Short mmCIF file of C-alpha atoms in Angstrom, two decimals:
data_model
loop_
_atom_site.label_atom_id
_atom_site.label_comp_id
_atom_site.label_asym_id
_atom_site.label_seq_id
_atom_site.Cartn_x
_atom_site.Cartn_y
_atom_site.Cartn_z
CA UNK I 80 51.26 -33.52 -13.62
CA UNK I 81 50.34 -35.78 -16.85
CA UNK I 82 49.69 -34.88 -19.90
CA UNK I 83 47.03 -37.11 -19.79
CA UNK I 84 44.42 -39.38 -17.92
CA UNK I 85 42.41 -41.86 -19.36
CA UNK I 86 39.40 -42.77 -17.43
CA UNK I 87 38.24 -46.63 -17.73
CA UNK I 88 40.85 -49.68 -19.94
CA UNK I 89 38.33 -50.94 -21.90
CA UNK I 90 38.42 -50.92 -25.77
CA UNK I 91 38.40 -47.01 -25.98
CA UNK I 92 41.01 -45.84 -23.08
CA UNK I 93 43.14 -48.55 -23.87
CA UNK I 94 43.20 -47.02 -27.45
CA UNK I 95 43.89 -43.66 -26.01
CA UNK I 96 46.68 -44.46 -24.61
CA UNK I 97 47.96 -46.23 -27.04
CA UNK I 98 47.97 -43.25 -28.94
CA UNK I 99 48.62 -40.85 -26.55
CA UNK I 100 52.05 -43.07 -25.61
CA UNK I 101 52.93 -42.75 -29.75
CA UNK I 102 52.72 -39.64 -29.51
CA UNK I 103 54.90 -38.75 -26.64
CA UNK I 104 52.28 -38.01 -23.69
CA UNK I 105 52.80 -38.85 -20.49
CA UNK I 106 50.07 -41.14 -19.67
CA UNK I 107 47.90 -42.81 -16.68
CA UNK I 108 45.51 -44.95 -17.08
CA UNK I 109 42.88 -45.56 -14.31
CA UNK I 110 41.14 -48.76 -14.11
CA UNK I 111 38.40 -50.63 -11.21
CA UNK I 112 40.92 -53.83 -10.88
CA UNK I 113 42.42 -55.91 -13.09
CA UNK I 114 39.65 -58.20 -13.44
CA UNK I 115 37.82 -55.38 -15.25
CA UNK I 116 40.94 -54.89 -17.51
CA UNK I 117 40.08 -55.20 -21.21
CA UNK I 118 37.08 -53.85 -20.49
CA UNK I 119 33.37 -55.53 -21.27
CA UNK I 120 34.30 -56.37 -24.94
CA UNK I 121 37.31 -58.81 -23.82
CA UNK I 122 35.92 -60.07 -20.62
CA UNK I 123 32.52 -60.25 -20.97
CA UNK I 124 31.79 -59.41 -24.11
CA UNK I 125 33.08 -59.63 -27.73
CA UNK I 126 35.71 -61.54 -27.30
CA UNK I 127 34.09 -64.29 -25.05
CA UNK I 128 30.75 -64.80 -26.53
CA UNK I 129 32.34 -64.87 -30.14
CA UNK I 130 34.57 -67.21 -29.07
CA UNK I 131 32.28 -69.53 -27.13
CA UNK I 132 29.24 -69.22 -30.33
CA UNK I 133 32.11 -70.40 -32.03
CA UNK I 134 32.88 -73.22 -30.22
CA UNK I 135 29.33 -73.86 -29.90
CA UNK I 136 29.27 -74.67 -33.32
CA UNK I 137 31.51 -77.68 -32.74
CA UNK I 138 31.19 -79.35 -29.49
CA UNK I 139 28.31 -79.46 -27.15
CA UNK I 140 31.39 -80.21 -24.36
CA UNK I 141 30.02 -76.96 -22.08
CA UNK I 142 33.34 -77.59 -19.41
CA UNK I 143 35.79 -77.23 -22.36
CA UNK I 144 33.62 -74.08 -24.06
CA UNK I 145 34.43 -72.95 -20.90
CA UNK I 146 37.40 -73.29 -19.90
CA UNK I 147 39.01 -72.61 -23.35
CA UNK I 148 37.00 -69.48 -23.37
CA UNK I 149 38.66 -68.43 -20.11
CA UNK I 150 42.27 -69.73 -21.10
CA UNK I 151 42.12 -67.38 -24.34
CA UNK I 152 40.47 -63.99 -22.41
CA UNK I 153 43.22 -64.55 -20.01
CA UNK I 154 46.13 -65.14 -22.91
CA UNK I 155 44.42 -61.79 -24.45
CA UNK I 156 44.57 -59.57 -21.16
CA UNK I 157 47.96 -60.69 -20.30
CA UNK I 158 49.55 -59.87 -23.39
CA UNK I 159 47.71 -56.44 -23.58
CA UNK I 160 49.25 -56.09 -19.66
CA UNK I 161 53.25 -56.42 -20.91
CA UNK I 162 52.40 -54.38 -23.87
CA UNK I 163 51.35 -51.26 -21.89
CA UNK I 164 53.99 -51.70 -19.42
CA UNK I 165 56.53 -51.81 -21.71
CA UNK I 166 55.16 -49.11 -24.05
CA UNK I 167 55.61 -47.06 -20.75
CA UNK I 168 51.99 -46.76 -19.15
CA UNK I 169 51.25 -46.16 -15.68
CA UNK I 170 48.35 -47.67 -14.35
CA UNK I 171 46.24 -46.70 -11.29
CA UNK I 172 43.69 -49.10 -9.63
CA UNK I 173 40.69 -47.63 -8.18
CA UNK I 174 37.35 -45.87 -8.59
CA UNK I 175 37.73 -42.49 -10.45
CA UNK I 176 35.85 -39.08 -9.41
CA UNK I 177 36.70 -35.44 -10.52
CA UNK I 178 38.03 -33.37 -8.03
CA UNK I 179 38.25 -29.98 -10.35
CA UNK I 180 38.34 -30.40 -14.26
CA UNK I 181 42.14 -31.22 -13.92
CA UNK I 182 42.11 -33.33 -11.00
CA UNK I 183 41.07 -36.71 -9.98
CA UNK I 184 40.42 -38.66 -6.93
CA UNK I 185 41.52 -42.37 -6.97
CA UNK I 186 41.84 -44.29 -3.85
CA UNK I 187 42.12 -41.60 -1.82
CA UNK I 188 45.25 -40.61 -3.49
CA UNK I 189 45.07 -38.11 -6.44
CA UNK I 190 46.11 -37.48 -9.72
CA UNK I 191 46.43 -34.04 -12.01
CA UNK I 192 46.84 -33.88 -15.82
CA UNK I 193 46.51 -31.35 -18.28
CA UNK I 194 43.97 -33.64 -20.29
CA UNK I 195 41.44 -36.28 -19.55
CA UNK I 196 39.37 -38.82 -21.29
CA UNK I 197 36.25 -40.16 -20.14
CA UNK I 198 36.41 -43.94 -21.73
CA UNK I 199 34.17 -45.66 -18.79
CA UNK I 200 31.91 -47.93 -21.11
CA UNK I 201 28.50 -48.55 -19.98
CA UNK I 202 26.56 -50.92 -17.69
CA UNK I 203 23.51 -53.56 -18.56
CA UNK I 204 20.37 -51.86 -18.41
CA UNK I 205 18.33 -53.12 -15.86
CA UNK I 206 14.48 -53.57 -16.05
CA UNK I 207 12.18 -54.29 -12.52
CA UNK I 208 11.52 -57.64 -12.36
CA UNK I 209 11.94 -59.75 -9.26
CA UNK I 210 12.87 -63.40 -10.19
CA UNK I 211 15.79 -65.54 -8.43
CA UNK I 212 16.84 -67.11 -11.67
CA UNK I 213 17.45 -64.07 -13.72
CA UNK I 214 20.80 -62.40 -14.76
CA UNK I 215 22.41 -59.87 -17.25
CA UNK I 216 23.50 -61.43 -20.66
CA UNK I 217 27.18 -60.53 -19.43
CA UNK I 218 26.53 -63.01 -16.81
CA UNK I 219 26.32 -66.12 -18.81
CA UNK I 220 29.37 -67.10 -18.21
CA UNK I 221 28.87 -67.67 -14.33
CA UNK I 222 25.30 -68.22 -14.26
CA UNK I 223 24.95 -71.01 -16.87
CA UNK I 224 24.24 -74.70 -15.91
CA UNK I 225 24.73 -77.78 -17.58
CA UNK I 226 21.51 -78.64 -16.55
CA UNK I 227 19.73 -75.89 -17.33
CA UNK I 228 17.56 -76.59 -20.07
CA UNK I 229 14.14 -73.85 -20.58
CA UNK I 230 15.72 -70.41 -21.39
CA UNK I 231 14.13 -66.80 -21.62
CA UNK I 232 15.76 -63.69 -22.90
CA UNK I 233 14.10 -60.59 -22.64
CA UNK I 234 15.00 -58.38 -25.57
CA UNK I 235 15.23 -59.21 -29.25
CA UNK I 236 17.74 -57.21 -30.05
CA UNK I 237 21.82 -58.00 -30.94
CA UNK I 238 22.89 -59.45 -27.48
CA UNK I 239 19.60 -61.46 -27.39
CA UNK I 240 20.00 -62.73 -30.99
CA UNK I 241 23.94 -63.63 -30.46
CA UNK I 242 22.72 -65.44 -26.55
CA UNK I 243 19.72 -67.02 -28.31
CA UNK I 244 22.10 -68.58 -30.80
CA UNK I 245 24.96 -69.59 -28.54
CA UNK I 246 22.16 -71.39 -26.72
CA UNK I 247 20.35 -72.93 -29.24
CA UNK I 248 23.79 -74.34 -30.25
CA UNK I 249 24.07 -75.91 -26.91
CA UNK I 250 20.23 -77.35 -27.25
CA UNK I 251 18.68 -74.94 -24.95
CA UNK I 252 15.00 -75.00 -25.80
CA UNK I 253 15.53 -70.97 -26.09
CA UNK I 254 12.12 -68.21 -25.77
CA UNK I 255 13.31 -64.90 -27.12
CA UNK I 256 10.47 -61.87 -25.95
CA UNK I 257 10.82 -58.84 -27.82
CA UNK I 258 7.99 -55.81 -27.10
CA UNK I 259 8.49 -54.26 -29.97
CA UNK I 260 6.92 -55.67 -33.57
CA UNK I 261 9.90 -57.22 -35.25
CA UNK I 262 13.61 -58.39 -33.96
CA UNK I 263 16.36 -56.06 -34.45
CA UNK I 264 13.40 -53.14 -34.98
CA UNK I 265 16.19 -50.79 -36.22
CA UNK I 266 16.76 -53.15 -39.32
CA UNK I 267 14.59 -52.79 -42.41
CA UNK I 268 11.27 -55.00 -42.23
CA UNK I 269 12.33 -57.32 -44.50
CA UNK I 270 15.80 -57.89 -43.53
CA UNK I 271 14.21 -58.78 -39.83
CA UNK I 272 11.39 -60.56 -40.71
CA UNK I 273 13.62 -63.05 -42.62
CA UNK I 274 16.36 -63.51 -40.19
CA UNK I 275 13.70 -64.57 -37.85
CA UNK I 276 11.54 -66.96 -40.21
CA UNK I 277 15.73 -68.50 -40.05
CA UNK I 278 16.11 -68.61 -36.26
CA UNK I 279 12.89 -70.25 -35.91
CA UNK I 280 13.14 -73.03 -38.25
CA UNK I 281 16.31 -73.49 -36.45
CA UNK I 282 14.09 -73.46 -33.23
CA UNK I 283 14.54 -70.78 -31.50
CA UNK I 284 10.85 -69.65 -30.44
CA UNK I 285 10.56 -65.71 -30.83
CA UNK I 286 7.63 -63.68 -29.93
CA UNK I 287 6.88 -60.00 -30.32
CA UNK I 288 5.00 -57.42 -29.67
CA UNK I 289 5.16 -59.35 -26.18
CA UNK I 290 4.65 -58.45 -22.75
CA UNK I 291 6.86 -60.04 -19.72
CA UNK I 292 3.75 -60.01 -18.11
CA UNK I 293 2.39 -62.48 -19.83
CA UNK I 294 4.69 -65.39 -19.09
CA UNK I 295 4.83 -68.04 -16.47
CA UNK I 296 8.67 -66.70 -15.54
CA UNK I 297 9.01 -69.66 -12.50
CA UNK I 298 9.02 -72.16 -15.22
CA UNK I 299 11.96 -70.98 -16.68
CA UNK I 300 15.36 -72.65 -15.92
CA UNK I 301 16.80 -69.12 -16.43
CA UNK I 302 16.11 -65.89 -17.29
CA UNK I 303 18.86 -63.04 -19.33
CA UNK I 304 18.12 -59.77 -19.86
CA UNK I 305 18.73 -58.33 -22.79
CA UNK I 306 17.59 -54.81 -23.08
CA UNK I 307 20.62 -52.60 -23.72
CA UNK I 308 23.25 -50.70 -21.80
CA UNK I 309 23.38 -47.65 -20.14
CA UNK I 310 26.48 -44.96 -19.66
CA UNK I 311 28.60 -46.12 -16.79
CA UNK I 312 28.78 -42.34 -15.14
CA UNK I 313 28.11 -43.11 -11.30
CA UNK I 314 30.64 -41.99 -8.88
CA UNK I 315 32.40 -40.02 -11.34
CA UNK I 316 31.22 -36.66 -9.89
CA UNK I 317 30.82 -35.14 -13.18
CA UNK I 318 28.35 -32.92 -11.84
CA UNK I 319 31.27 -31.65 -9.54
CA UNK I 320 32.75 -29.81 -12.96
CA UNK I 321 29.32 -29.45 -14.39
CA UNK I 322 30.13 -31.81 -16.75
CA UNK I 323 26.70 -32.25 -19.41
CA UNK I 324 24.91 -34.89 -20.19
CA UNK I 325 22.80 -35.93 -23.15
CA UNK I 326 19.39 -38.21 -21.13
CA UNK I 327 22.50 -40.46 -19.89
CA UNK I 328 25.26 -40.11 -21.97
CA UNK I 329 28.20 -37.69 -21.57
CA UNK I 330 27.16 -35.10 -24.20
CA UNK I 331 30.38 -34.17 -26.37
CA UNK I 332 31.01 -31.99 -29.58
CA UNK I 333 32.05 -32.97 -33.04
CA UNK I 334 35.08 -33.12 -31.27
CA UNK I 335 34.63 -35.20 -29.11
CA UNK I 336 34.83 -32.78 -26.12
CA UNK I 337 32.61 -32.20 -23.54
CA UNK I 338 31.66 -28.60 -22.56
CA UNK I 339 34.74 -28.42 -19.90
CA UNK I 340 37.15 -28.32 -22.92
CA UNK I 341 40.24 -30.07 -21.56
CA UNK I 342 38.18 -33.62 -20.98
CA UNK I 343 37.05 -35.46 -23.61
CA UNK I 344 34.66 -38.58 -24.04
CA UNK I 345 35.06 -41.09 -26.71
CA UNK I 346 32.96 -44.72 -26.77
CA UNK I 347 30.45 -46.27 -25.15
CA UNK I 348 29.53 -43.41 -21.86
CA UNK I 349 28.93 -41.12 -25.06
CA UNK I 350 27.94 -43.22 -27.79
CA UNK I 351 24.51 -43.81 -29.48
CA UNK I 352 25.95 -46.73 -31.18
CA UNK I 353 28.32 -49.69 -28.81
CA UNK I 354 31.06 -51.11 -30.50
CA UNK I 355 34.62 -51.52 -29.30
CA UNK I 356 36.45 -50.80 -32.85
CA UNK I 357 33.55 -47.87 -33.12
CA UNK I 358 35.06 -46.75 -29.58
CA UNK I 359 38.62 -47.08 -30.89
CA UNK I 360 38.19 -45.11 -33.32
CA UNK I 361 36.53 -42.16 -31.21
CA UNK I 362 39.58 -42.57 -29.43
CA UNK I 363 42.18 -41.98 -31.68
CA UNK I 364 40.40 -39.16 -32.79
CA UNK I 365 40.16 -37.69 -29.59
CA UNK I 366 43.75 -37.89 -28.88
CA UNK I 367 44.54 -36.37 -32.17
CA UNK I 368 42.53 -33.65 -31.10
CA UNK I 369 43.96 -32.92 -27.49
CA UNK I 370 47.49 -32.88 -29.90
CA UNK I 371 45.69 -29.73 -32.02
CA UNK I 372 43.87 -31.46 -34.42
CA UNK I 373 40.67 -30.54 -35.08
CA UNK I 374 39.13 -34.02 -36.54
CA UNK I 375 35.49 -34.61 -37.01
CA UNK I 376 34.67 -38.74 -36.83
CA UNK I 377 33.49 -39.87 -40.15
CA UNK I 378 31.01 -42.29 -39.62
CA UNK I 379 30.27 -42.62 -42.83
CA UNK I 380 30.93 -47.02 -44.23
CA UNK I 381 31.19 -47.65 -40.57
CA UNK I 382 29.42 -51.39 -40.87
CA UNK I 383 27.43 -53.09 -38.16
CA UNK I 384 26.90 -56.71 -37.21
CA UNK I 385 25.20 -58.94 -34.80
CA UNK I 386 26.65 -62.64 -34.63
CA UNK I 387 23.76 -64.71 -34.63
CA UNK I 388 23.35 -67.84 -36.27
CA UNK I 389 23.43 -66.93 -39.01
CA UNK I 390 24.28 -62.96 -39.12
CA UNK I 391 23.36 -60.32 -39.85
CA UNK I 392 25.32 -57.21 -41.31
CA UNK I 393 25.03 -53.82 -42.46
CA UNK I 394 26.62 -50.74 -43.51
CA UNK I 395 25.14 -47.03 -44.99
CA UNK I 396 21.53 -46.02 -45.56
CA UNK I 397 18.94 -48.36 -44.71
CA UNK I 398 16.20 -49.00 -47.24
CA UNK I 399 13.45 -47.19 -44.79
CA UNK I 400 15.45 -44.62 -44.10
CA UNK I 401 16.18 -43.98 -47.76
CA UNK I 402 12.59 -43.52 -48.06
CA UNK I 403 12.32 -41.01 -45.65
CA UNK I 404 14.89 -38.99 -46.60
CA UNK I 405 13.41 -39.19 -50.25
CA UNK I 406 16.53 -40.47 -51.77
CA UNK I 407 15.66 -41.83 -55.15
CA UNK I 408 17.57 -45.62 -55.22
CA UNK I 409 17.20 -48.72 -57.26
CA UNK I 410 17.06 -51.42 -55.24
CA UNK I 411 18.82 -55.09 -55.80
CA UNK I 412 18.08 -58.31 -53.81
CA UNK I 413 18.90 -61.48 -54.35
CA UNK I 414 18.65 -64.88 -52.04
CA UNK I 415 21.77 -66.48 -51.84
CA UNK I 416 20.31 -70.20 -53.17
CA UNK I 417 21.16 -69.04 -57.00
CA UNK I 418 24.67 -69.16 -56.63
CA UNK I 419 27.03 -72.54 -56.17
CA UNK I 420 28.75 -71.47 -53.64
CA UNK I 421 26.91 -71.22 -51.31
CA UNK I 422 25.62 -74.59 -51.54
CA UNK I 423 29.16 -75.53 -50.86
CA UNK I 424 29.22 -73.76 -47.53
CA UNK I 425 25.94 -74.38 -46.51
CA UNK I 426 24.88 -70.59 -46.61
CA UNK I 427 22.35 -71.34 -49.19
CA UNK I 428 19.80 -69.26 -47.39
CA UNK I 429 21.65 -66.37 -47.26
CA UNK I 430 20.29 -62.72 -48.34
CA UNK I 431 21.94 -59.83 -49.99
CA UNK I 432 20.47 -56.31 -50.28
CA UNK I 433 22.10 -53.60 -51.71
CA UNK I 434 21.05 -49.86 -52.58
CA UNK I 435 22.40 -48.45 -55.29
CA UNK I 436 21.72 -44.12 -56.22
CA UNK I 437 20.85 -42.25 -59.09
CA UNK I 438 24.53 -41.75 -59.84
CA UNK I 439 25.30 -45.22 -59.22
CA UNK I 440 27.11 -45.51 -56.19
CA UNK I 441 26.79 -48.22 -53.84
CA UNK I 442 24.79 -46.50 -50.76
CA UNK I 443 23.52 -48.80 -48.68
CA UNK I 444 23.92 -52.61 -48.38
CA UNK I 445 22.38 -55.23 -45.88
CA UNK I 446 23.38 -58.93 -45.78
CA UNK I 447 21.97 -62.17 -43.73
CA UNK I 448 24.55 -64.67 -43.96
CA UNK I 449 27.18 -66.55 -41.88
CA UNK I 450 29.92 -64.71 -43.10
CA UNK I 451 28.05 -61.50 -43.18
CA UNK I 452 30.14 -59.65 -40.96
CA UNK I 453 33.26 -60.27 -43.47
CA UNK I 454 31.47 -59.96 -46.45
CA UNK I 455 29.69 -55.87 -45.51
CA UNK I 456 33.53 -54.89 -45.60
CA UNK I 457 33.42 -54.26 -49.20
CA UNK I 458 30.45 -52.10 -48.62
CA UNK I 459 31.96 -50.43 -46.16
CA UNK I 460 34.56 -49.22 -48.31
CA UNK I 461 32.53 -48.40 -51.47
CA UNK I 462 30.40 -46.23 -49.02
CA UNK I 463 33.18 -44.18 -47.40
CA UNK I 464 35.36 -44.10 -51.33
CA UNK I 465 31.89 -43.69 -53.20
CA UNK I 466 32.88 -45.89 -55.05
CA UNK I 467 30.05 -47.16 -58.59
CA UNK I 468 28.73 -50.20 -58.68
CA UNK I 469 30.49 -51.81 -61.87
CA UNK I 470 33.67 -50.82 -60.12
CA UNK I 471 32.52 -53.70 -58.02
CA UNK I 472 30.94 -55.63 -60.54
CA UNK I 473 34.06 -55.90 -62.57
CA UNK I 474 36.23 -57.06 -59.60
CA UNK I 475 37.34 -60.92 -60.01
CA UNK I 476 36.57 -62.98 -56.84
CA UNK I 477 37.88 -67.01 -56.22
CA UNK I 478 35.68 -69.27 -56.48
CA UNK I 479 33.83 -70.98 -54.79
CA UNK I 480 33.46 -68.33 -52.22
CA UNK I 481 30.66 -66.52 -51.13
CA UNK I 482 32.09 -63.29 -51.80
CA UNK I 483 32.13 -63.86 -55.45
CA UNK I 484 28.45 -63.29 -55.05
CA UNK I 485 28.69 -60.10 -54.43
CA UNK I 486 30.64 -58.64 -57.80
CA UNK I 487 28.42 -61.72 -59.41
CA UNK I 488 25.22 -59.81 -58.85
CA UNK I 489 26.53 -56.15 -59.37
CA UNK I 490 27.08 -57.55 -62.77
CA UNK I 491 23.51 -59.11 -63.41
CA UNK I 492 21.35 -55.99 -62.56
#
């Protein structure tokens, strides 16, 4: 019997077993094939579409965006491979269902531990529309054409905003339909509305408040959806164990533990929120746990980020929600175009927003920039240390960066 069974090698059960493997459990891992090794964040995901955006941004050559894109998720997987297997991790290949809370079914073979994690990630959402030309946003990759030049993406949200981009780069005349009243509709109104004032003078064409229904969809070269994921629970026979779910997702504890308290759940099958290093840390925690720990995750100065062009970041309360909670705040905001620096790398139209309480600590910060998602780190940790704002106004950054803004402005207002 093992100590423990991880359920799904993407960013999360890989994690778990790292830790799991530190900390002296005997460990299996059980994964679909090795083509799904990695998980959706380093083969279809993250690592990929970062990668290829990048690239984007440098050469319209689509065969070599390509093909260096699949040279460097390859060079990623193998090295995770050797690591595992030398760290001591065995590895079944298969389709996992519970037997009994302690047993699983793989292959037709089956495996017992004392402990499992649930770490099976999720799977696009899918919405009804029949159309030959229209694919999942994870299916760029092998759906794209050179020729293909009139694209749609349904859903204004991160994964549309980072495909729109990518393709925009590759001048794609791009559509972007979002139903709802504003991109990224969880971001503050302002923050939205000028990230997509940018995108359009770049010329991306976004419309909301939109129906599907509304558009010619033959005359599209091709169409991504872009609406989400859902909990990748099918064929895992939770209801076998009575396992219980929250609408779709694997309902857990502060814990991380599901109601059958030797299997945990830890990223994206449980999580509100889908982000691999989000899902790491769940699983570290939940290891921790399973050792007798009894470890609460702390989301608090856990930042967020979308990887369009240019990005968008942010970490802590939001200025709406703020509101709602009736949190008295003082407010600063400042366009990037005062400050050198940014001139220097072209990031003059960058936007900083950052709340600030009535015992002056940083709470809440949201930035539109291309280095956005580096730049919310300091944010992040101001949030989680509560840390004052001249704490960070005193700090002295290099210049000409555009990080210097950031202490720059603490120290005007």
């Amino acid at each position: 019997m093992y100590d423990l069974a991880v359920i799904g090698a993407g960013a999360a059960g890989l994690e778990a077993a790292k830790t799991a493997l530190e900390n002296g459990l005997k460990t299996v891992i059980i994964e679909k094939d090795y083509k799904s090794w990695g998980g959706t964040c380093l083969n279809k995901g993250c690592i990929p579409f970062k990668l290829s955006l990048h690239l984007a941004q440098r050469t319209k050559d689509f065969s070599y965006i390509f093909q260096e894109k699949d040279y460097v998720v390859e060079k990623i997987k193998k090295a995770l491979w050797e690591s595992f297997k030398k760290k001591g991790l065995e590895i079944r290949w298969g389709e996992a269902g519970f037997v009994d809370e302690k047993t699983i079914e793989v292959g037709g073979s089956k495996i017992q531990a004392k402990y499992v994690i649930i770490a099976s990630g999720a799977n696009p959402r899918k919405i009804d529309i029949e159309e030959k030309n229209i694919f999942f946003a994870e299916e760029i990759f092998s759906s794209l054409q050179k020729d293909d030049e009139n694209i749609l993406i349904i859903g204004g949200g991160s994964i549309g905003l980072e495909l729109a981009s990518f393709l925009n780069c590759l001048n794609k005349k791009v559509t972007i339909v979002e139903k709802e009243d504003s991109i990224l509709p969880f971001l503050d109104k302002d923050i939205s509305q000028r990230l997509k004032v940018i995108l359009t003078r770049g010329g991306i064409k976004i419309d909301v408040s939109a129906k599907i229904e509304n558009y010619d969809l033959s005359s599209f070269d091709k169409i991504f959806i872009c609406v989400g994921r859902t909990p990748a629970t099918q064929g895992l026979n939770l209801e076998r164990v009575g396992i219980e779910l929250d609408s779709s997702r694997i309902k857990i504890n502060s814990y991380l533990q599901t109601n059958i308290k030797n299997i945990y759940a830890c990223g994206d099958v449980c999580s509100k929120k889908l982000y691999a290093y989000l899902s790491q840390y769940q699983a570290q925690l939940a290891v921790r746990n399973i050792l007798g720990a009894s470890l609460k995750p702390d989301y608090r100065g856990i930042p967020e980020a979308v990887f369009s062009l240019p990005q968008v970041a942010w970490v802590g309360l939001k200025e709406e929600e703020a509101k709602r909670e009736n949190i008295k705040y003082e407010k600063i905001t400042s366009h990037f175009s005062p400050f050198s620096s940014s001139y220097v790398y072209q990031d003059n139209e960058g936007f900083i927003k950052i709340l600030i309480d009535k015992k002056d600590r940083i709470i809440g910060a949201s930035i539109i920039s291309y280095n956005a998602s580096e730049l919310i780190s300091i944010f992040s940790l101001a949030i989680k240390e509560e840390i004052k704002r001249k704490n960070i106004g005193d700090l002295v950054f290099i210049h000409p960066t555009i990080s210097e803004i950031i202490p720059s402005l603490l120290r005007i207002f």
